[in-house]
PDB file of C-alpha atoms in Angstrom:
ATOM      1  CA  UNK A  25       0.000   0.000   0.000  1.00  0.00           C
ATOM      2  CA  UNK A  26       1.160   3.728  -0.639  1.00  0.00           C
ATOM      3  CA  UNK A  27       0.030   6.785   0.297  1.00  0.00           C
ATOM      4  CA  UNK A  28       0.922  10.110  -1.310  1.00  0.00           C
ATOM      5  CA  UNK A  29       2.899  12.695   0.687  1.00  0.00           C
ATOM      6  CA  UNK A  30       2.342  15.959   1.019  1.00  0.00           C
ATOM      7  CA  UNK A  31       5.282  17.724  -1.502  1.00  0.00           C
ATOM      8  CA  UNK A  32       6.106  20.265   1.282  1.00  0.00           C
ATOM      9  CA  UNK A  33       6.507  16.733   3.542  1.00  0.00           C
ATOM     10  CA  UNK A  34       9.331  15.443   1.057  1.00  0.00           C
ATOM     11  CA  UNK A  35      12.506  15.535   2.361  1.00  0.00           C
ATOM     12  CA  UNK A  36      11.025  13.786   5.693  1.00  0.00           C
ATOM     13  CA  UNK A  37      11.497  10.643   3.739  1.00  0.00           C
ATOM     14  CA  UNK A  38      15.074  11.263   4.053  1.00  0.00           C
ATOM     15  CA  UNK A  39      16.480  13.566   6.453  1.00  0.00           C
ATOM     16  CA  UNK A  40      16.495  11.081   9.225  1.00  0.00           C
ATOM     17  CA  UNK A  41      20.396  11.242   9.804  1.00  0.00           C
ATOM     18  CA  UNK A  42      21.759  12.067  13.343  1.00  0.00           C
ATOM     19  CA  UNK A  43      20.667  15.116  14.386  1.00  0.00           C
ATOM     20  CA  UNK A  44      23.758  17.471  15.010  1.00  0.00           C
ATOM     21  CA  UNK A  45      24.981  20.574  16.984  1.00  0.00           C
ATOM     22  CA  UNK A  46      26.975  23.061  14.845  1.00  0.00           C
ATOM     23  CA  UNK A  47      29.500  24.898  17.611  1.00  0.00           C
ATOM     24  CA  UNK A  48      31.519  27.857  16.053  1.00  0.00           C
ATOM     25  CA  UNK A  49      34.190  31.025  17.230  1.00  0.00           C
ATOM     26  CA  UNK A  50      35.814  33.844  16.229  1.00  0.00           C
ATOM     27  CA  UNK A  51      37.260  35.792  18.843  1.00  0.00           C
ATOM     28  CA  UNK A  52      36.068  36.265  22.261  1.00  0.00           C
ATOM     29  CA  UNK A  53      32.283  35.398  20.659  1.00  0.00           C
ATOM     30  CA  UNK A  54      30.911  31.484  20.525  1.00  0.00           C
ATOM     31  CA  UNK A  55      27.542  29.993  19.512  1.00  0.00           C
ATOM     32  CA  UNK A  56      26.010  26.382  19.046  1.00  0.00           C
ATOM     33  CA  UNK A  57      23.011  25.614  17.190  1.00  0.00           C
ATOM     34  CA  UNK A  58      21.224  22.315  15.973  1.00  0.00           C
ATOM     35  CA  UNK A  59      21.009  21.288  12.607  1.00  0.00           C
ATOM     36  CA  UNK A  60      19.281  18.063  11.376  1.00  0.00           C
ATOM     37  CA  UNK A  61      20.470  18.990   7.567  1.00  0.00           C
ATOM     38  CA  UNK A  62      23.853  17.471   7.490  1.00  0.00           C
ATOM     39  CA  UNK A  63      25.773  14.855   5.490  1.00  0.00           C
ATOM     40  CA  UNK A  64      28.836  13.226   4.471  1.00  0.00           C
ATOM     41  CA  UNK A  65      30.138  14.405   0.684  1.00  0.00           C
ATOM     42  CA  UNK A  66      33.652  12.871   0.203  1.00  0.00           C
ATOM     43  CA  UNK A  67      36.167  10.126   1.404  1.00  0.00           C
ATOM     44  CA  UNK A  68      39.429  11.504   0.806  1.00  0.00           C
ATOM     45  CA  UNK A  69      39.685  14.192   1.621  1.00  0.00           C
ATOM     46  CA  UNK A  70      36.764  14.036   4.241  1.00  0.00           C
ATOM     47  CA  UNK A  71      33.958  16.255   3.177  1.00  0.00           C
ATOM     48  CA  UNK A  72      30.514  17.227   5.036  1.00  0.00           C
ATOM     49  CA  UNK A  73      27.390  19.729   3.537  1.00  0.00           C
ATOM     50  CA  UNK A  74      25.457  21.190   5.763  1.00  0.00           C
ATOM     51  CA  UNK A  75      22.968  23.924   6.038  1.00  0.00           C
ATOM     52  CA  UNK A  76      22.823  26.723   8.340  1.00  0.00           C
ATOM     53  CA  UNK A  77      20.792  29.533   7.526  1.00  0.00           C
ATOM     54  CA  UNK A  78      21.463  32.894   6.527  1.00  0.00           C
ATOM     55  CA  UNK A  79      19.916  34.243   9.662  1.00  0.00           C
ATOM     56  CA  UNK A  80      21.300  32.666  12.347  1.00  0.00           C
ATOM     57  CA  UNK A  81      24.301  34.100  14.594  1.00  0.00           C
ATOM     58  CA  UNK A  82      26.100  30.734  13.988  1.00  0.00           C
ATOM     59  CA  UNK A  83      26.544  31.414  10.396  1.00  0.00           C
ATOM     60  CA  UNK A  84      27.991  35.396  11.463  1.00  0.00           C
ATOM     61  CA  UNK A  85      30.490  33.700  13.175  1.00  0.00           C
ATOM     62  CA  UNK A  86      31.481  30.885  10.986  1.00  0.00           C
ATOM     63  CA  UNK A  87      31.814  33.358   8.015  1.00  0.00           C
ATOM     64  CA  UNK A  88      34.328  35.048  10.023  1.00  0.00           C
ATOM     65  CA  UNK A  89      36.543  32.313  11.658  1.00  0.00           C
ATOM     66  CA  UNK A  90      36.203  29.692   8.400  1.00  0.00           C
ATOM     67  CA  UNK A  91      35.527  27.189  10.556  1.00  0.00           C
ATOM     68  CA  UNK A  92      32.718  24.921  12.777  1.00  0.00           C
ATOM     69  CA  UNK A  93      32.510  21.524  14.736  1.00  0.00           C
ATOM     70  CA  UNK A  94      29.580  19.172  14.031  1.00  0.00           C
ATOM     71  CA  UNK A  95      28.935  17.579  17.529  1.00  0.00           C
ATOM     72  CA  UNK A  96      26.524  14.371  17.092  1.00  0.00           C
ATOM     73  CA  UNK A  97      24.824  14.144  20.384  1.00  0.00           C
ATOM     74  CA  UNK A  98      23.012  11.117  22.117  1.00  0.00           C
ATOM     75  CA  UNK A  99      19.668  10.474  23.410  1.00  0.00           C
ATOM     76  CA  UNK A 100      20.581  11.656  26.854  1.00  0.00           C
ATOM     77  CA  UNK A 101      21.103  15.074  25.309  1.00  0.00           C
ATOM     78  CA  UNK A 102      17.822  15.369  23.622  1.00  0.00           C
ATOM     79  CA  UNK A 103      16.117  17.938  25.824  1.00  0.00           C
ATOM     80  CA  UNK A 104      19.619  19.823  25.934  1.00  0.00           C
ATOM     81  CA  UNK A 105      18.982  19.761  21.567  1.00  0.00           C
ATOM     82  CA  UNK A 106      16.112  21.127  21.726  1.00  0.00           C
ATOM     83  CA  UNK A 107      17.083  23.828  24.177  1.00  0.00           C
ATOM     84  CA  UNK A 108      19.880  25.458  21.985  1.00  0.00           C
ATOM     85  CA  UNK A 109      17.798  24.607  18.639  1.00  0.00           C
ATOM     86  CA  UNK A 110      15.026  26.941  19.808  1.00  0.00           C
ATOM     87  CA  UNK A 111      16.626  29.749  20.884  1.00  0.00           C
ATOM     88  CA  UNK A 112      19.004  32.603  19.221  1.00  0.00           C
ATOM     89  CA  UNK A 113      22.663  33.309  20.587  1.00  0.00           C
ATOM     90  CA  UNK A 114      22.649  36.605  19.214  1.00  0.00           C
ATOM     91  CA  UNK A 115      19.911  37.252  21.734  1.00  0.00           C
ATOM     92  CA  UNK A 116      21.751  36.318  24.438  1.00  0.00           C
ATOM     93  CA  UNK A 117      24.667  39.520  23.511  1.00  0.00           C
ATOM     94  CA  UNK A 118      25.523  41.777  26.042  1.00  0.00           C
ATOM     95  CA  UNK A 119      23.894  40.024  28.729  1.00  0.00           C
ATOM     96  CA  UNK A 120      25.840  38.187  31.577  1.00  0.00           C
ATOM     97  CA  UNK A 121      25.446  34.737  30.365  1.00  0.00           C
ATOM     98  CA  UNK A 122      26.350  36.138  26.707  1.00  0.00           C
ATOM     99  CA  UNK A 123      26.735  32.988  25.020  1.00  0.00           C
ATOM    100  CA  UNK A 124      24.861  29.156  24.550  1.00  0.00           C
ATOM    101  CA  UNK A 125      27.431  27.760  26.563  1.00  0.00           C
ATOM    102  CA  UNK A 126      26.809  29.526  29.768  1.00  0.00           C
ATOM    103  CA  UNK A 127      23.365  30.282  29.288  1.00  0.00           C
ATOM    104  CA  UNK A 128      22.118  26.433  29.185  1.00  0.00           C
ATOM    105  CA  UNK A 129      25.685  25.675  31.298  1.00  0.00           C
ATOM    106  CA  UNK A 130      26.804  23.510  28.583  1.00  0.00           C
ATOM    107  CA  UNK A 131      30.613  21.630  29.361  1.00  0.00           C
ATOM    108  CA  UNK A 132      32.879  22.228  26.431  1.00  0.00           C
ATOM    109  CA  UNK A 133      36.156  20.842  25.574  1.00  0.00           C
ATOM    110  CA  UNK A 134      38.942  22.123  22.711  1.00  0.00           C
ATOM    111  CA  UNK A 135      39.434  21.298  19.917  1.00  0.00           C
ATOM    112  CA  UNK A 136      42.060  20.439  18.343  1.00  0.00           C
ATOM    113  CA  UNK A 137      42.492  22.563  14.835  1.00  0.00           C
ATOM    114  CA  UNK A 138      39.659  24.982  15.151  1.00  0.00           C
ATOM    115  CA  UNK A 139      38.860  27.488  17.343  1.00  0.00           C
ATOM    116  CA  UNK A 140      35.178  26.022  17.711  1.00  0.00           C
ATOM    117  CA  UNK A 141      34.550  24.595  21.203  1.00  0.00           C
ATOM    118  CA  UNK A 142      33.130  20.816  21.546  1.00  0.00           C
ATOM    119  CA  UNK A 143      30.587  19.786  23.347  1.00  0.00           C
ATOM    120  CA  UNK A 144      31.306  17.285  26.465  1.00  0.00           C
ATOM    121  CA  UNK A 145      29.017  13.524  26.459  1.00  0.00           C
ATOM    122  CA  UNK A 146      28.781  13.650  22.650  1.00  0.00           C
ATOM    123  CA  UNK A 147      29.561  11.109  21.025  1.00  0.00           C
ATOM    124  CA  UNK A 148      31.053  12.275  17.832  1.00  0.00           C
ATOM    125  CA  UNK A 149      32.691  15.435  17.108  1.00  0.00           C
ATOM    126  CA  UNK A 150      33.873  16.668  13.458  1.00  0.00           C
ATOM    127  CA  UNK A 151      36.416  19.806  13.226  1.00  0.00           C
ATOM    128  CA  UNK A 152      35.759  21.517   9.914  1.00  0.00           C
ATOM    129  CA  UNK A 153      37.217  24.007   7.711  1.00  0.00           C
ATOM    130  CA  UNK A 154      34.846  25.656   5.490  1.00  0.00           C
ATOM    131  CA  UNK A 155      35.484  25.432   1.319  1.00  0.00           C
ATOM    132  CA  UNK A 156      34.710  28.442  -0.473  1.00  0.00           C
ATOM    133  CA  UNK A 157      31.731  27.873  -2.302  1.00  0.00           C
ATOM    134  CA  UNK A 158      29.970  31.261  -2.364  1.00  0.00           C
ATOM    135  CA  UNK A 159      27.208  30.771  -5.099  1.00  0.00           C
ATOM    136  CA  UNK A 160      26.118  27.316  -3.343  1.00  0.00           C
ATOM    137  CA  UNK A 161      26.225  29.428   0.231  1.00  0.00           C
ATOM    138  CA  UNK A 162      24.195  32.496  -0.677  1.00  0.00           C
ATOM    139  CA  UNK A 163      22.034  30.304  -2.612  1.00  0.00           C
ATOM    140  CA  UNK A 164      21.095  27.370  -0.713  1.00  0.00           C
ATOM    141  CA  UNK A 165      22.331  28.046   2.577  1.00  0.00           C
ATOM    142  CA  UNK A 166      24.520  24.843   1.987  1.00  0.00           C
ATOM    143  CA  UNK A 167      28.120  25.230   3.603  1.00  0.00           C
ATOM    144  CA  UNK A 168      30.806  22.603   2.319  1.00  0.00           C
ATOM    145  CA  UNK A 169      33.807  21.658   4.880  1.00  0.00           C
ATOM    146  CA  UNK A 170      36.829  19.627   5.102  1.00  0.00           C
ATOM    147  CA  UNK A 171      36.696  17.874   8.019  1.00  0.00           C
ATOM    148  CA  UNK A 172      40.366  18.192   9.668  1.00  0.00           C
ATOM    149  CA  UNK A 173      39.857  16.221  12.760  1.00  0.00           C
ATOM    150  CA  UNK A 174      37.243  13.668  14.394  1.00  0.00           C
ATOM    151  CA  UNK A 175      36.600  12.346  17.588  1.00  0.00           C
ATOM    152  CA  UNK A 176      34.223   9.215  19.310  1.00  0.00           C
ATOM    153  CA  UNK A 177      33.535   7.758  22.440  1.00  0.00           C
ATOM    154  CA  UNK A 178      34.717   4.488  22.479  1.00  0.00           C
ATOM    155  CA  UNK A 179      32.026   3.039  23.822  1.00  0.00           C
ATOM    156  CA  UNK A 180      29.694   3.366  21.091  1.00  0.00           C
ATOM    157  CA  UNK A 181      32.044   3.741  17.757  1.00  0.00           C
ATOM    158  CA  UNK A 182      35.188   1.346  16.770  1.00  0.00           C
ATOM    159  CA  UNK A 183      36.604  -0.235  14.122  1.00  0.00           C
ATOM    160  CA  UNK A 184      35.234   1.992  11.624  1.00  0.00           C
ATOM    161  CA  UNK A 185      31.492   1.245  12.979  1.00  0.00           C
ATOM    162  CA  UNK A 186      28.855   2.599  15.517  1.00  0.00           C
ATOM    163  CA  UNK A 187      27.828  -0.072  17.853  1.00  0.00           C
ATOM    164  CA  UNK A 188      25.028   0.993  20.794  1.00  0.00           C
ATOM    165  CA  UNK A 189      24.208  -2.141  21.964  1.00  0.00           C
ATOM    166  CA  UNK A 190      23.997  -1.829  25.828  1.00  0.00           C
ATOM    167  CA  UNK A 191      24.164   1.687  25.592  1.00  0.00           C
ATOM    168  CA  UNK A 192      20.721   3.030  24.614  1.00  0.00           C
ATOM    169  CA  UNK A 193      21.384   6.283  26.540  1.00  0.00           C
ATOM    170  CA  UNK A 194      24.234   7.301  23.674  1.00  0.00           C
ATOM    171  CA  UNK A 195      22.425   6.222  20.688  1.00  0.00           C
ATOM    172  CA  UNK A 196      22.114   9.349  18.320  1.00  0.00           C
ATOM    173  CA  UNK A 197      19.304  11.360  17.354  1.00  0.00           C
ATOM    174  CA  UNK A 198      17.263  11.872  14.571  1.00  0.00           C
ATOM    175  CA  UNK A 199      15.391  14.848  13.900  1.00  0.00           C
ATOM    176  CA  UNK A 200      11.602  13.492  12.227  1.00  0.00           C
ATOM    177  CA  UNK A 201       9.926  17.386  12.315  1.00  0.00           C
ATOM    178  CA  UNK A 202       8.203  19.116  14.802  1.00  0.00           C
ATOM    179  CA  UNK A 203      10.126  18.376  17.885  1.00  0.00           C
ATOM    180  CA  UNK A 204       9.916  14.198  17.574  1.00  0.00           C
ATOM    181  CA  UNK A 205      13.029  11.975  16.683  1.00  0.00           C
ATOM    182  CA  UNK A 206      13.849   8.365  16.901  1.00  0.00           C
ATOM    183  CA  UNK A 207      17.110   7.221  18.026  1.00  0.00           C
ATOM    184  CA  UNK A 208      19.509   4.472  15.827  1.00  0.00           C
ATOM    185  CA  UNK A 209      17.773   0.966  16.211  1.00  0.00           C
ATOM    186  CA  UNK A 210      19.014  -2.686  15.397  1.00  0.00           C
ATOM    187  CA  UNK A 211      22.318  -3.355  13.856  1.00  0.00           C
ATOM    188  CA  UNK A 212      22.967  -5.929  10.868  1.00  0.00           C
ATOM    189  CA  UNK A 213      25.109  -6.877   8.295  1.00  0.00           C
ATOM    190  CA  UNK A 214      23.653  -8.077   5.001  1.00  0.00           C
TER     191      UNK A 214
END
């Protein structure tokens, strides 16, 4: 049986990779933001494309420094997603907690090319360096990147694979509109 989908509905049939967290800096200014519109482009060197909208304070600052992690959080970070993907860091300027980070008290750690900070009980971080692609940028909102470094906790990601088995608390997230995801489910080889 089929059913026909809605065509504004579309790409729900396949934007149901891991929901990320896009953390950027230039200067003494950071910012983190979710994005669910991500995806690998090359092997060697590593590419990602992502999207990050011309309005949003994490773009500002990633046109300035050139660079941006991709943190892949877990289930146990869901409400923490949601959080920072519904609220603006440029709103939070000039006040006391002037920044994502302190305002939703948000652990980071450094990394280790970029300026960008990375999130703490993650379970995948990507350090990118943007690739000039201006007409693709202003167009689509779609930012290339080489990715320069990359990080995983152990527990959930070796030998080249993810494996969650055991730990359903670190399983990633998956972004399925308005607010609902699903986390990663059985693992098999064919």
């Amino acid at each position: 049986m089929k059913i026909s989908v809605e065509i504004s509905k579309a790409y729900r049939l396949l934007n149901h990779g891991p929901t990320v967290l896009v953390s950027t800096a230039h200067h003494n200014q950071r910012n983190v933001m979710a994005a669910a519109w991500n995806m690998p482009l090359d092997f060697d060197p590593p590419k990602v494309a992502i999207v990050i909208d011309k309005n949003t304070y994490t773009r500002e600052l990633i046109e300035s420094s050139g660079s941006f992690a991709i943190n892949v959080p877990c289930r146990a970070q869901a409400e923490m997603v949601v959080k920072v993907g519904s609220s603006s860091g440029r709103e939070l300027l000039g006040k006391a907690e002037d920044n994502k980070f302190a305002a939703f008290d948000l652990p980071t750690f450094t990394a280790s090319k970029i300026a960008a900070p990375l999130l703490e009980g993650c379970v995948a971080w990507l350090e990118c360096k943007v690739v000039p692609e201006p007409h693709i940028r202003d167009a689509y909102d779609l930012y290339l990147a080489e990715v320069v470094a990359a990080w995983t906790d152990e527990r959930v990601f070796s030998d080249g694979h993810w494996h969650f088995e055991g730990h359903d608390e670190l399983r990633t997230i998956h972004h399925i509109a308005g607010g609902n995801f699903f986390t990663t489910g059985e693992a098999f080889k064919a």
